[in-house]
C-alpha cells in the first residue's frame, strides 16, 4: 500500500495514548500507529453500537398503544454491514502486513551487528544471556553438553565457543543488567529452559514467546541510550513476576568496554570446572533417551 497512514496517525498515539512506554525502537512507530488505528476504531465502534443500543432501548420501550412491526430483513442494510467490516479488516491486514513481515519473519531479519542467545528459566526465575566473546562468533550448540554451568550446551569441540560467556540474571529487585549497543541491529536467539516464557521489551516493541526446545529469532534496533525494562509476558509459574530484567543501551565505546569487563569477570563457560555437573549431565541423558524411546 502506498499511502503512509502511520504519519497521519502519529498524533493519535503520541498525544492520546500517553500510557505507552517511550518508543526507542526503529520499527516502534509503525507498530504504535497500527495500535492507534485499531484502538480508536474499537473505541468509536464501542460508543456507536452501545449508544445506538441505549437510544433504541429508550425510543422503543414498551408502549401500550404501539403495534409490533413485522418485516423480513433488509438486504441493502445486511449487505452494507457485511461489506464495510470486510473492507476494513482486509485493508487492516494488508496495511499491517509490511510491519509484520519486517518484525516477525525469520527470513527478513536484517544482518545483525550483535547477536546474543537468551533463555528464560523457571528454577529461580530469570534469564540467561550468552555473548559471543572477543571473537564475535558463537560456537555451535550441542544439547548433549548442556549442564547447569553450560545451559546453552556450547560445544567444546568448536573453537568459536571457547570464549563464549553466559550472564545469568536471576531477576528480582536488583536484576543483573545486560548491555547492548545503540543504533545497531540486535539479533536475539530466544529459547526456554523449561516452560513457556515471553521475552518482552516494552520500549523496543518486542514481545515473543520463548519455547523450550526451539530457537526463535527476534530482532530490534534501539535508537536511544538509556536503561530499559525486560519482563516475562507469559505466566510461567509462581516466580513469574520476578523475571524482571534490565537492558542498558550504550554507545558503541561503552558497550565494548562493558563486554571486555564482563568477559574478564564472567569467564568463558567452557573454562569452568565441569566435575560438579556430572549428575546433571546424567539426568539430561536419561531424559533424552526416554524421549527417544517414545
Ligand atoms: Cu517467565
PDB file of C-alpha atoms and ligand atoms in Angstrom:
ATOM      1  CA  UNK A   1       0.000   0.000   0.000  1.00  0.00           C
ATOM      2  CA  UNK A   2       1.345   3.391  -0.977  1.00  0.00           C
ATOM      3  CA  UNK A   3      -0.300   5.849   1.379  1.00  0.00           C
ATOM      4  CA  UNK A   4       1.510   6.398   4.652  1.00  0.00           C
ATOM      5  CA  UNK A   5      -1.172   6.185   7.276  1.00  0.00           C
ATOM      6  CA  UNK A   6       1.424   5.900  10.025  1.00  0.00           C
ATOM      7  CA  UNK A   7       2.490   9.551   9.578  1.00  0.00           C
ATOM      8  CA  UNK A   8      -1.078  10.752   9.875  1.00  0.00           C
ATOM      9  CA  UNK A   9      -1.683   8.637  12.925  1.00  0.00           C
ATOM     10  CA  UNK A  10       1.380   9.785  14.831  1.00  0.00           C
ATOM     11  CA  UNK A  11      -0.627  12.292  16.813  1.00  0.00           C
ATOM     12  CA  UNK A  12      -3.107   9.589  17.756  1.00  0.00           C
ATOM     13  CA  UNK A  13      -0.633   7.637  19.820  1.00  0.00           C
ATOM     14  CA  UNK A  14       1.840  10.370  20.765  1.00  0.00           C
ATOM     15  CA  UNK A  15      -0.692  12.747  22.235  1.00  0.00           C
ATOM     16  CA  UNK A  16      -3.582  10.481  23.056  1.00  0.00           C
ATOM     17  CA  UNK A  17      -2.047   7.147  24.036  1.00  0.00           C
ATOM     18  CA  UNK A  18       0.172   8.607  26.724  1.00  0.00           C
ATOM     19  CA  UNK A  19       0.150   5.385  28.751  1.00  0.00           C
ATOM     20  CA  UNK A  20       2.538   3.857  26.210  1.00  0.00           C
ATOM     21  CA  UNK A  21       6.137   3.354  27.352  1.00  0.00           C
ATOM     22  CA  UNK A  22       8.589   5.507  25.402  1.00  0.00           C
ATOM     23  CA  UNK A  23       9.344   4.072  21.989  1.00  0.00           C
ATOM     24  CA  UNK A  24      13.075   3.637  21.313  1.00  0.00           C
ATOM     25  CA  UNK A  25      12.795   1.079  18.532  1.00  0.00           C
ATOM     26  CA  UNK A  26      13.323   1.783  14.841  1.00  0.00           C
ATOM     27  CA  UNK A  27      10.115  -0.040  13.908  1.00  0.00           C
ATOM     28  CA  UNK A  28       8.161   1.049  17.002  1.00  0.00           C
ATOM     29  CA  UNK A  29       6.323   3.988  15.419  1.00  0.00           C
ATOM     30  CA  UNK A  30       4.878   1.741  12.726  1.00  0.00           C
ATOM     31  CA  UNK A  31       3.529  -0.722  15.296  1.00  0.00           C
ATOM     32  CA  UNK A  32       2.242   2.097  17.501  1.00  0.00           C
ATOM     33  CA  UNK A  33       0.291   3.687  14.675  1.00  0.00           C
ATOM     34  CA  UNK A  34      -1.264   0.298  13.912  1.00  0.00           C
ATOM     35  CA  UNK A  35      -2.223   0.012  17.557  1.00  0.00           C
ATOM     36  CA  UNK A  36      -3.629   3.553  17.492  1.00  0.00           C
ATOM     37  CA  UNK A  37      -5.773   2.843  14.420  1.00  0.00           C
ATOM     38  CA  UNK A  38      -7.214  -0.367  15.883  1.00  0.00           C
ATOM     39  CA  UNK A  39      -7.636   1.263  19.285  1.00  0.00           C
ATOM     40  CA  UNK A  40      -9.544   4.309  18.037  1.00  0.00           C
ATOM     41  CA  UNK A  41     -11.605   2.214  15.633  1.00  0.00           C
ATOM     42  CA  UNK A  42     -12.612  -0.028  18.553  1.00  0.00           C
ATOM     43  CA  UNK A  43     -13.396   2.945  20.800  1.00  0.00           C
ATOM     44  CA  UNK A  44     -15.533   4.510  18.041  1.00  0.00           C
ATOM     45  CA  UNK A  45     -17.349   1.243  17.333  1.00  0.00           C
ATOM     46  CA  UNK A  46     -17.979   0.697  21.038  1.00  0.00           C
ATOM     47  CA  UNK A  47     -19.631   4.078  21.573  1.00  0.00           C
ATOM     48  CA  UNK A  48     -21.540   3.893  18.278  1.00  0.00           C
ATOM     49  CA  UNK A  49     -23.047   0.457  18.951  1.00  0.00           C
ATOM     50  CA  UNK A  50     -23.727   0.954  22.663  1.00  0.00           C
ATOM     51  CA  UNK A  51     -25.003   4.478  22.015  1.00  0.00           C
ATOM     52  CA  UNK A  52     -27.486   3.151  19.449  1.00  0.00           C
ATOM     53  CA  UNK A  53     -28.449   0.341  21.822  1.00  0.00           C
ATOM     54  CA  UNK A  54     -29.309   2.812  24.584  1.00  0.00           C
ATOM     55  CA  UNK A  55     -31.151   5.174  22.206  1.00  0.00           C
ATOM     56  CA  UNK A  56     -33.263   2.325  20.797  1.00  0.00           C
ATOM     57  CA  UNK A  57     -33.963   0.942  24.270  1.00  0.00           C
ATOM     58  CA  UNK A  58     -35.430   4.278  25.277  1.00  0.00           C
ATOM     59  CA  UNK A  59     -37.118   5.142  21.994  1.00  0.00           C
ATOM     60  CA  UNK A  60     -38.787   1.753  21.501  1.00  0.00           C
ATOM     61  CA  UNK A  61     -39.551   0.951  25.124  1.00  0.00           C
ATOM     62  CA  UNK A  62     -42.926  -0.646  25.900  1.00  0.00           C
ATOM     63  CA  UNK A  63     -45.893   1.397  24.828  1.00  0.00           C
ATOM     64  CA  UNK A  64     -49.438   0.080  25.109  1.00  0.00           C
ATOM     65  CA  UNK A  65     -50.623   1.885  22.007  1.00  0.00           C
ATOM     66  CA  UNK A  66     -47.787   0.751  19.733  1.00  0.00           C
ATOM     67  CA  UNK A  67     -48.268  -2.243  17.469  1.00  0.00           C
ATOM     68  CA  UNK A  68     -45.439  -4.591  16.554  1.00  0.00           C
ATOM     69  CA  UNK A  69     -43.993  -4.117  13.068  1.00  0.00           C
ATOM     70  CA  UNK A  70     -43.222  -7.324  11.163  1.00  0.00           C
ATOM     71  CA  UNK A  71     -40.619  -7.410   8.389  1.00  0.00           C
ATOM     72  CA  UNK A  72     -38.268  -9.925   6.765  1.00  0.00           C
ATOM     73  CA  UNK A  73     -34.940  -8.136   6.902  1.00  0.00           C
ATOM     74  CA  UNK A  74     -33.383  -5.597   4.595  1.00  0.00           C
ATOM     75  CA  UNK A  75     -30.900  -6.867   2.030  1.00  0.00           C
ATOM     76  CA  UNK A  76     -29.268  -3.496   1.470  1.00  0.00           C
ATOM     77  CA  UNK A  77     -28.534  -2.954   5.165  1.00  0.00           C
ATOM     78  CA  UNK A  78     -27.301  -6.520   5.637  1.00  0.00           C
ATOM     79  CA  UNK A  79     -25.074  -6.211   2.597  1.00  0.00           C
ATOM     80  CA  UNK A  80     -23.647  -2.934   3.903  1.00  0.00           C
ATOM     81  CA  UNK A  81     -22.844  -4.134   7.406  1.00  0.00           C
ATOM     82  CA  UNK A  82     -21.148  -7.201   5.972  1.00  0.00           C
ATOM     83  CA  UNK A  83     -19.159  -5.330   3.352  1.00  0.00           C
ATOM     84  CA  UNK A  84     -17.883  -2.427   5.470  1.00  0.00           C
ATOM     85  CA  UNK A  85     -16.179  -4.535   8.178  1.00  0.00           C
ATOM     86  CA  UNK A  86     -14.815  -6.854   5.462  1.00  0.00           C
ATOM     87  CA  UNK A  87     -13.199  -3.921   3.674  1.00  0.00           C
ATOM     88  CA  UNK A  88     -11.862  -2.581   6.968  1.00  0.00           C
ATOM     89  CA  UNK A  89     -10.348  -5.852   8.155  1.00  0.00           C
ATOM     90  CA  UNK A  90      -8.897  -6.871   4.795  1.00  0.00           C
ATOM     91  CA  UNK A  91      -7.421  -3.366   4.490  1.00  0.00           C
ATOM     92  CA  UNK A  92      -6.023  -3.598   8.004  1.00  0.00           C
ATOM     93  CA  UNK A  93      -4.485  -6.967   7.165  1.00  0.00           C
ATOM     94  CA  UNK A  94      -2.830  -5.629   4.006  1.00  0.00           C
ATOM     95  CA  UNK A  95      -1.656  -2.480   5.750  1.00  0.00           C
ATOM     96  CA  UNK A  96      -0.140  -4.325   8.712  1.00  0.00           C
ATOM     97  CA  UNK A  97       1.466  -6.997   6.536  1.00  0.00           C
ATOM     98  CA  UNK A  98       4.557  -4.855   5.952  1.00  0.00           C
ATOM     99  CA  UNK A  99       5.137  -4.331   9.663  1.00  0.00           C
ATOM    100  CA  UNK A 100       4.502  -7.984  10.424  1.00  0.00           C
ATOM    101  CA  UNK A 101       6.937  -9.328   7.831  1.00  0.00           C
ATOM    102  CA  UNK A 102       9.552  -6.772   8.859  1.00  0.00           C
ATOM    103  CA  UNK A 103       9.398  -7.560  12.570  1.00  0.00           C
ATOM    104  CA  UNK A 104       8.415 -11.229  12.686  1.00  0.00           C
ATOM    105  CA  UNK A 105       9.624 -13.125   9.615  1.00  0.00           C
ATOM    106  CA  UNK A 106      12.831 -15.028  10.352  1.00  0.00           C
ATOM    107  CA  UNK A 107      13.808 -14.685   6.674  1.00  0.00           C
ATOM    108  CA  UNK A 108      13.580 -10.865   6.855  1.00  0.00           C
ATOM    109  CA  UNK A 109      15.814 -10.377   9.887  1.00  0.00           C
ATOM    110  CA  UNK A 110      18.390  -7.724   8.912  1.00  0.00           C
ATOM    111  CA  UNK A 111      22.084  -8.543   9.062  1.00  0.00           C
ATOM    112  CA  UNK A 112      22.845  -8.485  12.801  1.00  0.00           C
ATOM    113  CA  UNK A 113      25.580  -6.279  14.269  1.00  0.00           C
ATOM    114  CA  UNK A 114      25.305  -8.056  17.605  1.00  0.00           C
ATOM    115  CA  UNK A 115      23.879 -11.497  18.207  1.00  0.00           C
ATOM    116  CA  UNK A 116      23.020 -12.952  21.614  1.00  0.00           C
ATOM    117  CA  UNK A 117      21.293 -16.092  22.851  1.00  0.00           C
ATOM    118  CA  UNK A 118      18.644 -15.650  25.519  1.00  0.00           C
ATOM    119  CA  UNK A 119      16.981 -18.357  27.545  1.00  0.00           C
ATOM    120  CA  UNK A 120      14.235 -17.996  30.150  1.00  0.00           C
ATOM    121  CA  UNK A 121      14.321 -20.348  33.107  1.00  0.00           C
ATOM    122  CA  UNK A 122      11.970 -21.317  35.902  1.00  0.00           C
ATOM    123  CA  UNK A 123      14.306 -22.686  38.590  1.00  0.00           C
ATOM    124  CA  UNK A 124      14.725 -19.358  40.394  1.00  0.00           C
ATOM    125  CA  UNK A 125      13.025 -17.416  37.601  1.00  0.00           C
ATOM    126  CA  UNK A 126      15.285 -15.324  35.424  1.00  0.00           C
ATOM    127  CA  UNK A 127      17.123 -15.096  32.134  1.00  0.00           C
ATOM    128  CA  UNK A 128      20.401 -16.437  30.815  1.00  0.00           C
ATOM    129  CA  UNK A 129      22.254 -14.406  28.208  1.00  0.00           C
ATOM    130  CA  UNK A 130      25.021 -15.790  26.048  1.00  0.00           C
ATOM    131  CA  UNK A 131      27.532 -13.463  24.412  1.00  0.00           C
ATOM    132  CA  UNK A 132      29.962 -14.494  21.705  1.00  0.00           C
ATOM    133  CA  UNK A 133      33.123 -13.232  23.451  1.00  0.00           C
ATOM    134  CA  UNK A 134      36.018 -11.333  21.836  1.00  0.00           C
ATOM    135  CA  UNK A 135      35.913 -13.274  18.537  1.00  0.00           C
ATOM    136  CA  UNK A 136      32.312 -12.144  17.995  1.00  0.00           C
ATOM    137  CA  UNK A 137      31.306 -15.597  16.740  1.00  0.00           C
ATOM    138  CA  UNK A 138      29.138 -18.138  18.554  1.00  0.00           C
ATOM    139  CA  UNK A 139      30.329 -21.688  18.915  1.00  0.00           C
ATOM    140  CA  UNK A 140      27.994 -24.490  17.856  1.00  0.00           C
ATOM    141  CA  UNK A 141      25.418 -25.804  20.271  1.00  0.00           C
ATOM    142  CA  UNK A 142      25.375 -29.436  21.301  1.00  0.00           C
ATOM    143  CA  UNK A 143      22.490 -30.447  23.524  1.00  0.00           C
ATOM    144  CA  UNK A 144      24.472 -33.415  24.844  1.00  0.00           C
ATOM    145  CA  UNK A 145      26.784 -30.886  26.509  1.00  0.00           C
ATOM    146  CA  UNK A 146      24.080 -28.978  28.408  1.00  0.00           C
ATOM    147  CA  UNK A 147      24.851 -28.626  32.127  1.00  0.00           C
ATOM    148  CA  UNK A 148      23.992 -26.085  34.812  1.00  0.00           C
ATOM    149  CA  UNK A 149      27.165 -24.118  34.102  1.00  0.00           C
ATOM    150  CA  UNK A 150      26.746 -24.608  30.338  1.00  0.00           C
ATOM    151  CA  UNK A 151      22.998 -24.051  29.931  1.00  0.00           C
ATOM    152  CA  UNK A 152      23.282 -23.372  26.195  1.00  0.00           C
ATOM    153  CA  UNK A 153      25.265 -26.532  25.533  1.00  0.00           C
ATOM    154  CA  UNK A 154      28.215 -24.706  23.990  1.00  0.00           C
ATOM    155  CA  UNK A 155      30.132 -27.302  22.003  1.00  0.00           C
ATOM    156  CA  UNK A 156      33.608 -27.790  23.495  1.00  0.00           C
ATOM    157  CA  UNK A 157      34.825 -29.102  20.124  1.00  0.00           C
ATOM    158  CA  UNK A 158      34.118 -25.805  18.358  1.00  0.00           C
ATOM    159  CA  UNK A 159      36.913 -23.241  18.583  1.00  0.00           C
ATOM    160  CA  UNK A 160      34.424 -20.332  18.349  1.00  0.00           C
ATOM    161  CA  UNK A 161      32.705 -21.472  21.538  1.00  0.00           C
ATOM    162  CA  UNK A 162      35.839 -21.314  23.685  1.00  0.00           C
ATOM    163  CA  UNK A 163      35.365 -17.619  24.507  1.00  0.00           C
ATOM    164  CA  UNK A 164      31.533 -17.587  24.717  1.00  0.00           C
ATOM    165  CA  UNK A 165      30.327 -16.420  28.109  1.00  0.00           C
ATOM    166  CA  UNK A 166      26.970 -16.522  29.856  1.00  0.00           C
ATOM    167  CA  UNK A 167      25.415 -13.955  32.175  1.00  0.00           C
ATOM    168  CA  UNK A 168      22.771 -15.377  34.471  1.00  0.00           C
ATOM    169  CA  UNK A 169      20.316 -12.765  35.708  1.00  0.00           C
ATOM    170  CA  UNK A 170      18.011 -14.143  38.385  1.00  0.00           C
ATOM    171  CA  UNK A 171      15.623 -11.203  38.147  1.00  0.00           C
ATOM    172  CA  UNK A 172      14.214  -9.792  41.370  1.00  0.00           C
ATOM    173  CA  UNK A 173      14.609  -6.329  42.811  1.00  0.00           C
ATOM    174  CA  UNK A 174      18.150  -5.888  41.517  1.00  0.00           C
ATOM    175  CA  UNK A 175      18.495  -7.830  38.280  1.00  0.00           C
ATOM    176  CA  UNK A 176      21.893  -8.137  36.647  1.00  0.00           C
ATOM    177  CA  UNK A 177      21.668  -5.775  33.686  1.00  0.00           C
ATOM    178  CA  UNK A 178      22.795  -6.701  30.219  1.00  0.00           C
ATOM    179  CA  UNK A 179      24.170  -4.197  27.739  1.00  0.00           C
ATOM    180  CA  UNK A 180      23.689  -3.710  24.013  1.00  0.00           C
ATOM    181  CA  UNK A 181      24.925  -1.008  21.616  1.00  0.00           C
ATOM    182  CA  UNK A 182      22.750   1.843  20.326  1.00  0.00           C
ATOM    183  CA  UNK A 183      21.675   2.102  16.655  1.00  0.00           C
ATOM    184  CA  UNK A 184      22.709  -1.465  15.872  1.00  0.00           C
ATOM    185  CA  UNK A 185      20.694  -4.419  14.659  1.00  0.00           C
ATOM    186  CA  UNK A 186      20.423  -6.767  17.614  1.00  0.00           C
ATOM    187  CA  UNK A 187      19.520 -10.381  16.920  1.00  0.00           C
ATOM    188  CA  UNK A 188      18.264 -12.438  19.842  1.00  0.00           C
ATOM    189  CA  UNK A 189      18.068 -16.213  19.516  1.00  0.00           C
ATOM    190  CA  UNK A 190      15.369 -16.997  22.020  1.00  0.00           C
ATOM    191  CA  UNK A 191      14.559 -20.214  23.825  1.00  0.00           C
ATOM    192  CA  UNK A 192      13.456 -21.557  27.188  1.00  0.00           C
ATOM    193  CA  UNK A 193      14.959 -23.978  29.649  1.00  0.00           C
ATOM    194  CA  UNK A 194      11.674 -25.418  30.846  1.00  0.00           C
ATOM    195  CA  UNK A 195       8.216 -23.885  30.323  1.00  0.00           C
ATOM    196  CA  UNK A 196       6.829 -21.109  28.131  1.00  0.00           C
ATOM    197  CA  UNK A 197       8.219 -17.664  28.873  1.00  0.00           C
ATOM    198  CA  UNK A 198       7.849 -14.496  26.859  1.00  0.00           C
ATOM    199  CA  UNK A 199      10.674 -12.076  26.117  1.00  0.00           C
ATOM    200  CA  UNK A 200       9.115  -8.642  26.479  1.00  0.00           C
ATOM    201  CA  UNK A 201      10.946  -5.353  25.886  1.00  0.00           C
ATOM    202  CA  UNK A 202       8.149  -2.754  26.050  1.00  0.00           C
ATOM    203  CA  UNK A 203      10.308   0.173  24.901  1.00  0.00           C
ATOM    204  CA  UNK A 204      11.529  -1.742  21.862  1.00  0.00           C
ATOM    205  CA  UNK A 205       8.035  -3.005  20.999  1.00  0.00           C
ATOM    206  CA  UNK A 206       9.328  -6.561  21.177  1.00  0.00           C
ATOM    207  CA  UNK A 207       7.332  -9.437  22.629  1.00  0.00           C
ATOM    208  CA  UNK A 208       7.997 -13.037  21.702  1.00  0.00           C
ATOM    209  CA  UNK A 209       7.165 -16.338  23.384  1.00  0.00           C
ATOM    210  CA  UNK A 210      10.149 -18.484  24.326  1.00  0.00           C
ATOM    211  CA  UNK A 211       9.554 -22.179  23.677  1.00  0.00           C
ATOM    212  CA  UNK A 212      11.601 -24.980  25.221  1.00  0.00           C
ATOM    213  CA  UNK A 213      13.481 -26.964  22.584  1.00  0.00           C
ATOM    214  CA  UNK A 214      13.074 -24.313  19.908  1.00  0.00           C
ATOM    215  CA  UNK A 215      15.182 -21.309  18.895  1.00  0.00           C
ATOM    216  CA  UNK A 216      13.236 -18.297  17.682  1.00  0.00           C
ATOM    217  CA  UNK A 217      14.826 -15.230  16.110  1.00  0.00           C
ATOM    218  CA  UNK A 218      13.855 -11.820  17.487  1.00  0.00           C
ATOM    219  CA  UNK A 219      15.416  -8.574  16.330  1.00  0.00           C
ATOM    220  CA  UNK A 220      15.303  -4.891  17.166  1.00  0.00           C
ATOM    221  CA  UNK A 221      17.348  -1.746  16.836  1.00  0.00           C
ATOM    222  CA  UNK A 222      17.470   0.568  19.860  1.00  0.00           C
ATOM    223  CA  UNK A 223      17.677   4.232  18.909  1.00  0.00           C
ATOM    224  CA  UNK A 224      18.327   5.856  22.288  1.00  0.00           C
ATOM    225  CA  UNK A 225      20.904   5.365  25.018  1.00  0.00           C
ATOM    226  CA  UNK A 226      19.298   4.506  28.352  1.00  0.00           C
ATOM    227  CA  UNK A 227      18.088   1.845  30.777  1.00  0.00           C
ATOM    228  CA  UNK A 228      15.047  -0.186  29.823  1.00  0.00           C
ATOM    229  CA  UNK A 229      12.880  -2.873  31.313  1.00  0.00           C
ATOM    230  CA  UNK A 230      12.837  -6.528  30.352  1.00  0.00           C
ATOM    231  CA  UNK A 231       9.867  -8.565  31.528  1.00  0.00           C
ATOM    232  CA  UNK A 232       8.409 -12.012  31.104  1.00  0.00           C
ATOM    233  CA  UNK A 233       4.990 -11.675  29.479  1.00  0.00           C
ATOM    234  CA  UNK A 234       3.869 -15.268  29.843  1.00  0.00           C
ATOM    235  CA  UNK A 235       2.606 -16.501  33.212  1.00  0.00           C
ATOM    236  CA  UNK A 236       5.269 -19.142  33.790  1.00  0.00           C
ATOM    237  CA  UNK A 237       4.960 -20.036  37.471  1.00  0.00           C
ATOM    238  CA  UNK A 238       4.944 -18.608  40.980  1.00  0.00           C
ATOM    239  CA  UNK A 239       8.061 -16.502  40.364  1.00  0.00           C
ATOM    240  CA  UNK A 240       6.835 -15.043  37.069  1.00  0.00           C
ATOM    241  CA  UNK A 241       6.830 -11.504  38.493  1.00  0.00           C
ATOM    242  CA  UNK A 242      10.466 -11.989  39.421  1.00  0.00           C
ATOM    243  CA  UNK A 243      11.637 -12.291  35.820  1.00  0.00           C
ATOM    244  CA  UNK A 244      12.132  -8.583  35.533  1.00  0.00           C
ATOM    245  CA  UNK A 245      15.435  -7.672  33.937  1.00  0.00           C
ATOM    246  CA  UNK A 246      17.304  -4.587  32.801  1.00  0.00           C
ATOM    247  CA  UNK A 247      18.713  -3.709  29.408  1.00  0.00           C
ATOM    248  CA  UNK A 248      21.230  -0.898  29.032  1.00  0.00           C
ATOM    249  CA  UNK A 249      21.562   0.649  25.596  1.00  0.00           C
ATOM    250  CA  UNK A 250      25.105   2.031  25.411  1.00  0.00           C
ATOM    251  CA  UNK A 251      27.244   3.916  22.949  1.00  0.00           C
ATOM    252  CA  UNK A 252      29.446   1.524  20.976  1.00  0.00           C
ATOM    253  CA  UNK A 253      32.505   2.524  23.043  1.00  0.00           C
ATOM    254  CA  UNK A 254      30.747   1.936  26.376  1.00  0.00           C
ATOM    255  CA  UNK A 255      29.366  -1.342  25.108  1.00  0.00           C
ATOM    256  CA  UNK A 256      32.800  -2.568  24.008  1.00  0.00           C
ATOM    257  CA  UNK A 257      34.209  -1.616  27.401  1.00  0.00           C
ATOM    258  CA  UNK A 258      31.421  -3.443  29.240  1.00  0.00           C
ATOM    259  CA  UNK A 259      31.807  -6.517  27.028  1.00  0.00           C
ATOM    260  CA  UNK A 260      35.517  -6.592  27.811  1.00  0.00           C
ATOM    261  CA  UNK A 261      34.907  -6.327  31.557  1.00  0.00           C
ATOM    262  CA  UNK A 262      32.187  -8.974  31.515  1.00  0.00           C
ATOM    263  CA  UNK A 263      34.409 -11.331  29.603  1.00  0.00           C
ATOM    264  CA  UNK A 264      37.065 -10.970  32.292  1.00  0.00           C
ATOM    265  CA  UNK A 265      34.652 -11.202  35.251  1.00  0.00           C
ATOM    266  CA  UNK A 266      32.331 -13.907  33.956  1.00  0.00           C
ATOM    267  CA  UNK A 267      34.914 -16.199  32.337  1.00  0.00           C
ATOM    268  CA  UNK A 268      34.018 -18.302  29.321  1.00  0.00           C
ATOM    269  CA  UNK A 269      31.636 -21.139  30.118  1.00  0.00           C
ATOM    270  CA  UNK A 270      33.979 -23.851  28.873  1.00  0.00           C
ATOM    271  CA  UNK A 271      36.720 -22.740  31.270  1.00  0.00           C
ATOM    272  CA  UNK A 272      34.541 -23.558  34.297  1.00  0.00           C
ATOM    273  CA  UNK A 273      35.257 -26.829  36.118  1.00  0.00           C
ATOM    274  CA  UNK A 274      32.782 -29.463  34.983  1.00  0.00           C
ATOM    275  CA  UNK A 275      33.117 -32.122  37.685  1.00  0.00           C
ATOM    276  CA  UNK A 276      30.223 -30.836  39.839  1.00  0.00           C
ATOM    277  CA  UNK A 277      27.884 -31.030  36.878  1.00  0.00           C
ATOM    278  CA  UNK A 278      28.226 -34.734  36.229  1.00  0.00           C
ATOM    279  CA  UNK A 279      24.900 -35.631  37.821  1.00  0.00           C
ATOM    280  CA  UNK A 280      23.077 -33.064  35.716  1.00  0.00           C
ATOM    281  CA  UNK A 281      24.607 -34.469  32.539  1.00  0.00           C
ATOM    282  CA  UNK A 282      23.438 -37.914  33.577  1.00  0.00           C
ATOM    283  CA  UNK A 283      19.870 -36.751  34.181  1.00  0.00           C
ATOM    284  CA  UNK A 284      19.759 -34.924  30.852  1.00  0.00           C
ATOM    285  CA  UNK A 285      20.936 -38.084  29.124  1.00  0.00           C
ATOM    286  CA  UNK A 286      18.269 -40.201  30.816  1.00  0.00           C
ATOM    287  CA  UNK A 287      15.590 -37.745  29.821  1.00  0.00           C
ATOM    288  CA  UNK A 288      16.808 -37.726  26.237  1.00  0.00           C
ATOM    289  CA  UNK A 289      16.923 -41.495  25.927  1.00  0.00           C
ATOM    290  CA  UNK A 290      13.404 -41.706  27.359  1.00  0.00           C
ATOM    291  CA  UNK A 291      12.206 -39.255  24.736  1.00  0.00           C
ATOM    292  CA  UNK A 292      13.839 -41.303  22.006  1.00  0.00           C
ATOM    293  CA  UNK A 293      12.085 -44.466  23.159  1.00  0.00           C
ATOM    294  CA  UNK A 294       8.712 -42.768  22.973  1.00  0.00           C
TER     295      UNK A 294
HETATM  296 CU1  LIG B   1       8.749 -16.457  32.636  1.00  0.00          CU
END
